Every structure is written in structure tokens, then in C-alpha cells.
Short mmCIF file of C-alpha atoms and ligand atoms in Angstrom, two decimals:
data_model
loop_
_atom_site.label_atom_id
_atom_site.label_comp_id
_atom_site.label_asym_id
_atom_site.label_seq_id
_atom_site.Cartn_x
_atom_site.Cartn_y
_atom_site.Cartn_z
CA UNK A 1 -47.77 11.42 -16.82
CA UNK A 2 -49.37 14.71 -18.68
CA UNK A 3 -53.07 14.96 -18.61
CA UNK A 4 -53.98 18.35 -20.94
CA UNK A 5 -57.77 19.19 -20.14
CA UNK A 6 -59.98 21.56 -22.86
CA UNK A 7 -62.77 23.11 -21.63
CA UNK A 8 -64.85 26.45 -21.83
CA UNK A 9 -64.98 26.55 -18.05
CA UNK A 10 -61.47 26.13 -17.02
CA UNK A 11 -62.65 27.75 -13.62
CA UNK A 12 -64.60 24.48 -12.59
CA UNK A 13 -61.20 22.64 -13.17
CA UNK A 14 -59.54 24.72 -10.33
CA UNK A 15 -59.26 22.92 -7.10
CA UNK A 16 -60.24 19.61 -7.45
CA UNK A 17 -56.58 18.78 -8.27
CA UNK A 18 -55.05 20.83 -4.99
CA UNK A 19 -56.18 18.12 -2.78
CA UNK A 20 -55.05 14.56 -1.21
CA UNK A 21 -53.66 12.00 -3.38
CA UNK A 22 -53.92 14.21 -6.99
CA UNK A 23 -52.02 16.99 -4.74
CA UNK A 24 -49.54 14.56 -3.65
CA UNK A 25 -48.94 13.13 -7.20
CA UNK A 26 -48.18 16.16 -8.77
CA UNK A 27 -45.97 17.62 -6.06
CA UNK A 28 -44.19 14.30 -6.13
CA UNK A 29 -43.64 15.02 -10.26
CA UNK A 30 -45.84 12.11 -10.94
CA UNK A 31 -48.84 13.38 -12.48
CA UNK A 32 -49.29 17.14 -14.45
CA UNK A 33 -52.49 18.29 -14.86
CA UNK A 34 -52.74 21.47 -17.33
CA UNK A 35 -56.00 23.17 -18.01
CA UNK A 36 -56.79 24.92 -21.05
CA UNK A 37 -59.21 27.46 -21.79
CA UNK A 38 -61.00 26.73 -25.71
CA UNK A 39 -61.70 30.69 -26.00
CA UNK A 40 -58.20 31.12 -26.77
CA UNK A 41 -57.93 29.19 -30.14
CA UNK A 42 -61.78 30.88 -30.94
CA UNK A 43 -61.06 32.49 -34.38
CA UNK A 44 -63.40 35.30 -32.90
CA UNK A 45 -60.78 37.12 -31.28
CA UNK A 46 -63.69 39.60 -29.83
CA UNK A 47 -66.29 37.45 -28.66
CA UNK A 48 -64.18 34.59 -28.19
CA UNK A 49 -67.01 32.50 -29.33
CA UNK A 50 -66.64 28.71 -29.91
CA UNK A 51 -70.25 27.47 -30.10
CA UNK A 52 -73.10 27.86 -32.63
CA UNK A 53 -76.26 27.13 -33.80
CA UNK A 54 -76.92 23.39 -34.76
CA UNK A 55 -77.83 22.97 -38.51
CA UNK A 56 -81.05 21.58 -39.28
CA UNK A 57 -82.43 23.50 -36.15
CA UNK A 58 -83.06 22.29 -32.73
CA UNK A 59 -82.79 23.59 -29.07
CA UNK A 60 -78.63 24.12 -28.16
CA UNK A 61 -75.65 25.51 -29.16
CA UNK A 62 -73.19 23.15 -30.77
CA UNK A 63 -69.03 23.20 -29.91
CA UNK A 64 -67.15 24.09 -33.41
CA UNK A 65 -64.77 21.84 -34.63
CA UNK A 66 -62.46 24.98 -35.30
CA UNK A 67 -60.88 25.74 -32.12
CA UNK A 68 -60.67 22.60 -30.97
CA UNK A 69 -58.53 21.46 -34.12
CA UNK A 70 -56.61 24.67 -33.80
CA UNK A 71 -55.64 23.32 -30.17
CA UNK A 72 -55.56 19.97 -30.75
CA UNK A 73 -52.65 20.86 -33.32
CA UNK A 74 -50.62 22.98 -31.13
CA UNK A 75 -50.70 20.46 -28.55
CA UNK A 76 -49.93 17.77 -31.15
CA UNK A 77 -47.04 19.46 -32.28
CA UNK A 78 -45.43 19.15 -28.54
CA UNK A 79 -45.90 15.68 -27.82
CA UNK A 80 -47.37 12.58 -28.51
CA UNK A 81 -50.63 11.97 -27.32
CA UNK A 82 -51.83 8.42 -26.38
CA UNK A 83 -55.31 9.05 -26.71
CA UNK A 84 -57.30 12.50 -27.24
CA UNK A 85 -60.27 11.62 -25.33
CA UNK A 86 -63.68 13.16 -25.91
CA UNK A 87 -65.94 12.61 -22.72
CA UNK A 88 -69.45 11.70 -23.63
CA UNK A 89 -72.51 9.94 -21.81
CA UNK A 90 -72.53 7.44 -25.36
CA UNK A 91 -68.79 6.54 -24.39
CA UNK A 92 -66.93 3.59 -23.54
CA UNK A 93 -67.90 3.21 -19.69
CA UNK A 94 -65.59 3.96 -17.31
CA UNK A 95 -64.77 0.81 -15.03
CA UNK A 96 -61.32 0.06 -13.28
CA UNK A 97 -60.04 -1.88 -16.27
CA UNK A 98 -60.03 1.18 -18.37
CA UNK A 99 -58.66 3.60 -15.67
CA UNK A 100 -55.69 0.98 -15.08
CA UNK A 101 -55.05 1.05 -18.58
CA UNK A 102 -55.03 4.66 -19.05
CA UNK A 103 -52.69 5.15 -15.96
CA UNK A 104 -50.33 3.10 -18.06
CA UNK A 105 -49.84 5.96 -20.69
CA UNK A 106 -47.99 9.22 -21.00
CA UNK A 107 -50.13 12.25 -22.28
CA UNK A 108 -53.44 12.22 -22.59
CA UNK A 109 -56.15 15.05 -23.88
CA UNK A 110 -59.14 15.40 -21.96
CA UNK A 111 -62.31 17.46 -24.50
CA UNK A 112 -64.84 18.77 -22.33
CA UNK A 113 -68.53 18.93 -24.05
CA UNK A 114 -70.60 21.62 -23.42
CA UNK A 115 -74.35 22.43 -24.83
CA UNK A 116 -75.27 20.08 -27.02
CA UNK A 117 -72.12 18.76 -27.42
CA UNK A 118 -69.38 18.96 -30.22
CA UNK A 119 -69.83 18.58 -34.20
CA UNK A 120 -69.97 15.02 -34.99
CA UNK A 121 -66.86 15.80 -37.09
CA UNK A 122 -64.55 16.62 -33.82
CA UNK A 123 -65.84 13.07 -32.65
CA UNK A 124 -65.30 11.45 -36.17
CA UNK A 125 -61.51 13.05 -37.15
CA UNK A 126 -59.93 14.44 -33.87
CA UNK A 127 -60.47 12.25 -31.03
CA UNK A 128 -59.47 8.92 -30.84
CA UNK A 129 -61.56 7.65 -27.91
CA UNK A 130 -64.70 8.34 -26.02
CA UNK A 131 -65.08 7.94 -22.20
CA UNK A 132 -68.62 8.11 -20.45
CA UNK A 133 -68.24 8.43 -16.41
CA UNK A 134 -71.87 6.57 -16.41
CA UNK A 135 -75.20 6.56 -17.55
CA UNK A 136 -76.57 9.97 -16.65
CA UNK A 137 -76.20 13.06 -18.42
CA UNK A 138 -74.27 15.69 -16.95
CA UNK A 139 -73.88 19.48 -18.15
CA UNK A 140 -70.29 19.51 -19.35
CA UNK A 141 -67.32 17.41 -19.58
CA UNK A 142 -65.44 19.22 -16.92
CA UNK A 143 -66.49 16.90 -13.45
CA UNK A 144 -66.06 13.64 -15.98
CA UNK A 145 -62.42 14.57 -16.80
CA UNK A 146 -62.00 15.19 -12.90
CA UNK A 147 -63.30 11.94 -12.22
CA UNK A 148 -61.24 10.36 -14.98
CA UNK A 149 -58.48 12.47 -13.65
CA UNK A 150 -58.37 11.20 -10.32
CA UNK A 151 -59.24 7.21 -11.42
CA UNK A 152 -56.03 7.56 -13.41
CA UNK A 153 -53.91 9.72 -11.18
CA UNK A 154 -54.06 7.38 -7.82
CA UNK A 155 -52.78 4.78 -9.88
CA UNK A 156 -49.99 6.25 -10.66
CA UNK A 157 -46.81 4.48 -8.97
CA UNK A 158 -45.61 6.26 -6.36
CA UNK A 159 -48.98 8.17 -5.65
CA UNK A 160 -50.49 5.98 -2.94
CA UNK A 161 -48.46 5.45 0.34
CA UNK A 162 -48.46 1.92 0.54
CA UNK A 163 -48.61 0.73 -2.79
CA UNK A 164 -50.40 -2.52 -2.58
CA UNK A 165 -53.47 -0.12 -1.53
CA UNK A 166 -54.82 0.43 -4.91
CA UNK A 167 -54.77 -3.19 -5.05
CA UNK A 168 -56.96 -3.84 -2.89
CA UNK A 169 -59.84 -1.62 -3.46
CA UNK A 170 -63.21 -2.67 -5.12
CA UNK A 171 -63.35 -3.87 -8.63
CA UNK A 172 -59.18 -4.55 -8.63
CA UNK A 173 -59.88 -8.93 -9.33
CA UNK A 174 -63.50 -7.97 -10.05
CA UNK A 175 -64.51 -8.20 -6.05
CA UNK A 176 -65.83 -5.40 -3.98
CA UNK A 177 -63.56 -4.03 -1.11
CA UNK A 178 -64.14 -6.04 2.18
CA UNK A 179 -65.93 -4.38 4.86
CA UNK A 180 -63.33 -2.40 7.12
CA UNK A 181 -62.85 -1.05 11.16
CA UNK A 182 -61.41 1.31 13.04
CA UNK A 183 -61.48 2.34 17.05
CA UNK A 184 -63.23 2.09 19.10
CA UNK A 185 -64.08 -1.89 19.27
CA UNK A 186 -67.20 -1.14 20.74
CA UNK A 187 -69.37 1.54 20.05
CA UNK A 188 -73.20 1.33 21.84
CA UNK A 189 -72.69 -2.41 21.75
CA UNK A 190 -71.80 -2.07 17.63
CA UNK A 191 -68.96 -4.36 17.59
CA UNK A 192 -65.53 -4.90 15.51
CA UNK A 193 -65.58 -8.31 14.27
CA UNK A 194 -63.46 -10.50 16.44
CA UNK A 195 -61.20 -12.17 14.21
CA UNK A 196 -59.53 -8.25 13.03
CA UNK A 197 -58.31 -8.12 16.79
CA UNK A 198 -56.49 -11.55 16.67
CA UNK A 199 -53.34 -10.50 15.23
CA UNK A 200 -53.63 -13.60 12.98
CA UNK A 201 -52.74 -12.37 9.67
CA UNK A 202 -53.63 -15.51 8.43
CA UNK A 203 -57.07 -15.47 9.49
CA UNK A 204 -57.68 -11.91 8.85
CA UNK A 205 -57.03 -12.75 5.25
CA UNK A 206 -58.97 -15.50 5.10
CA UNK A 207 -62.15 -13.35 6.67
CA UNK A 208 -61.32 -10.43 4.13
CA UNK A 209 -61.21 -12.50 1.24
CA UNK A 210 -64.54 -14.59 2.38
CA UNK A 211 -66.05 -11.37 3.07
CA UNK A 212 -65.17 -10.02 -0.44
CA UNK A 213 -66.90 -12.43 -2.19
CA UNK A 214 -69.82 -12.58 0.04
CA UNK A 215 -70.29 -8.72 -0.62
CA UNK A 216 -69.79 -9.42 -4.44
CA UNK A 217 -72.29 -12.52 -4.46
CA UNK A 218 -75.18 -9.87 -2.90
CA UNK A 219 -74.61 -6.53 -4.38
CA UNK A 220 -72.78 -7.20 -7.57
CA UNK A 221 -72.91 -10.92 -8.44
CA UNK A 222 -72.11 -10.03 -12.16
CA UNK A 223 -68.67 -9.07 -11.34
CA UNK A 224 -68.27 -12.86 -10.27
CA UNK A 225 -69.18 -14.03 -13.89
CA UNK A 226 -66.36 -12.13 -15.18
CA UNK A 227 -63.44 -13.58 -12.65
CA UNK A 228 -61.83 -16.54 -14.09
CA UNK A 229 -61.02 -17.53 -10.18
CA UNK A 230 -64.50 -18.27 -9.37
N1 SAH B 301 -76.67 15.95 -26.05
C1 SAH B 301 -75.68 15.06 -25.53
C2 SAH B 301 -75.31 15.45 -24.10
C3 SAH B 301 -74.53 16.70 -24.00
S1 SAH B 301 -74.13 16.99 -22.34
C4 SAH B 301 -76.22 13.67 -25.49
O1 SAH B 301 -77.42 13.51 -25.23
O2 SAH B 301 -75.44 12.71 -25.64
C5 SAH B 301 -72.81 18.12 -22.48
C6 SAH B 301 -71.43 17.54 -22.30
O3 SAH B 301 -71.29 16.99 -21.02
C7 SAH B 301 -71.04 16.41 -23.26
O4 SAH B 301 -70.57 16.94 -24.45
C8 SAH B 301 -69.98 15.68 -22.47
O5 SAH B 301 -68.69 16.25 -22.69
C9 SAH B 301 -70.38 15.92 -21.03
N2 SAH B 301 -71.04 14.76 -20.42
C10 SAH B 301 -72.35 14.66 -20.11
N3 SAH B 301 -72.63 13.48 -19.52
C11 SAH B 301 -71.47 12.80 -19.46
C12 SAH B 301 -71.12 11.50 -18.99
N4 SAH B 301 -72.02 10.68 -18.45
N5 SAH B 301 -69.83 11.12 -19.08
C13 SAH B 301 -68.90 11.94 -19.64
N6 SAH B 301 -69.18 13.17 -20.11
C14 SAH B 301 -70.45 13.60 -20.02
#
């Protein structure tokens, strides 16, 4: 999978791919993350500009649709993207549904805003979907596509170890992640649940699944509504 990422700060894109399971997936040839810099398709070759003052007035700069058509249509003319995706707090919400669904495509654009955010025209000709990482506002588009990034990426085949892992996680069957142990089996008297040292598989996935949907039913009992198993 190719994820191409636009953005006027390509420096806050560096690193959080170098590490862990992102790392792994694109040294494995699973996942290729290219960053590009929006600067380079200004028109302005001297100031390099690519934002402007909003018309009608108003506090913030605006993006211009210019460059970002100009690269849009170099990058269009390589491949075939499955979605250009513009990511913006009035998006479609990012949940684990959508990332498995994007980790089923091939090349997607990530659009960083900045400012204000981009001329309604970039959102209403050039992109073809809208992802919001959650409702807060942040102060660009660049830690979105990282978190969109790395959603997708670790559900890439191959990526996790044990593949059955990403399975298992919260919101995978709408149920939050069972509560989980490690050594030592006591710690000032804070114990390890018995039935994890039984060796009965059976049991222990019995007590994981009970204790999935008990963790559900009191933090998140809407996800429940939306599992055609309970
Ligand atoms: N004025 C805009 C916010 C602009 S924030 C509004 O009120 O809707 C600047 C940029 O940060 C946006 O263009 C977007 O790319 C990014 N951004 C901010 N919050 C985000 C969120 N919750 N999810 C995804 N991207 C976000």
C-alpha cells in the first residue's frame, strides 16, 4: 500500500513513521509512506507561498486551491488513487470500521489543512473524502494523517506478528479489549486473576470474552447496540 501525505510542514511528518509496527511495515515492503512538501507546486517560485487572505474578510489565512491541484495532478498522473482524503474536524469520524476499510486499498492521498483551512473548492472538486480523527480542533492536518497513518498501516497483512492480534483489539466486533496481565502474579497483594494461570484455554476464553462485554456494558454500552451478536 502507498500512502502520499501533502502538507506545508513536512518536518512534523518525520519520525513518527521510523518506529515499531509502521517501521516494520515499510521495511517489510508493506506499507510506503511518502511526504510531500505543498511549497513546491506554489506558483510563487520566490516566496513559495500557498496561503492567502480569506475573501469576505475574517481572521486566517486560507490554503489555495492552486498548488494543491497542481500536485494532486502530478500524482494523479502516476497512479490511481482510491481516495484523496482531506482531513478535517467536520469529517467522517474515524472509528475502526473506516480504518479497516481503508487498509483494504492501494494509494491513498492524505491533504493536510493548515490556517483556516483550504478553499471550499479543494473540498468540493479535488478530494473525494473527508476524515476527522475526533471532535476537537487541532492546528493542522499533519498528526491526523499520522494517526490515520498508523490505524491503516497495522492492519496491513503481514504488519503485526501474530496476525490474529489486530483482531482482537477494542472496537474489532464492536467490544472493548479485555483487561490483560503480565508478571509478576502478585504485586503488593495486587493479584493476576486466577483463571489466566490455569492453562485452560477454554476457560481463559470464556473469562476474556465475559470480561469484554462487561467492560463494553460500563464504559461504552452503545457499541453493544450496534453488534448483531448481542
Ligand atoms: N477552521 C476549521 C479548522 C481548521 S484547523 C474548522 O473550524 O473546521 C486546521 C487544519 O487542521 C484543518 O484544515 C485540518 O486539516 C486539520 N484538523 C484540525 N482538526 C482536525 C481533526 N479533528 N481531524 C482531522 N484534521 C483536523
Amino acid at each position: 500500500m502507498r500512502i502520499d501525505i501533502i502538507t506545508v510542514l513536512p518536518g512534523l511528518l518525520q519520525g513518527p513513521f521510523d518506529h515499531s509496527m509502521l517501521k516494520r511495515a515499510r521495511d517489510r515492503g508493506l506499507l510506503e509512506v511518502v511526504v510531500h512538501d505543498l511549497r513546491e507546486y506554489s506558483t510563487d517560485t520566490r516566496h513559495r507561498q500557498v496561503d492567502d487572505y480569506a475573501y469576505g474578510g475574517g481572521a486566517g489565512m486560507v490554503m489555495m486551491i492552486e498548488p494543491i491541484d497542481r500536485i494532486l495532478k502530478v500524482l494523479r498522473s502516476q497512479r490511481q488513487y482510491d481516495e484523496v482524503i482531506y482531513m478535517s474536524p467536520d469529517g467522517l469520524l474515524l472509528n475502526q470500521p473506516l480504518a479497516n476499510r481503508l487498509s483494504l486499498t492501494k494509494n491513498l492521498v492524505m491533504l493536510c489543512g493548515h490556517y483556516k483551512g483550504v478553499d471550499e473548492r479543494v473540498r468540493e472538486h479535488l478530494v473525494t473524502m473527508e476524515v476527522s480523527i475526533g471532535d476537537y480542533v487541532l492546528s493542522g492536518g499533519e498528526l491526523a494523517a499520522a494517526v490515520l497513518t498508523d490505524a491503516i498501516g497495522r492492519l496491513l497483512p503481514g504488519v503485526l506478528n501474530d496476525e490474529t492480534s489486530a483482531l482482537s483489539d477494542s472496537f474489532q466486533d464492536n467490544l472493548l479489549a479485555p483487561p490483560v496481565y503480565t508478571r509478576p502474579v502478585d504485586y503488593n497483594g495486587w493479584l493476576v486473576p486466577p483463571v489466566l494461570l490455569t492453562g485452560d484455554h477454554g476457560k481463559i476464553d470464556h473469562w476474556r470474552m465475559d470480561q469484554s462485554r462487561l467492560r463494553t456494558q460500563q464504559r461504552r454500552p452503545e457499541l453493544l447496540q450496534n453488534n448483531p451478536d448481542e
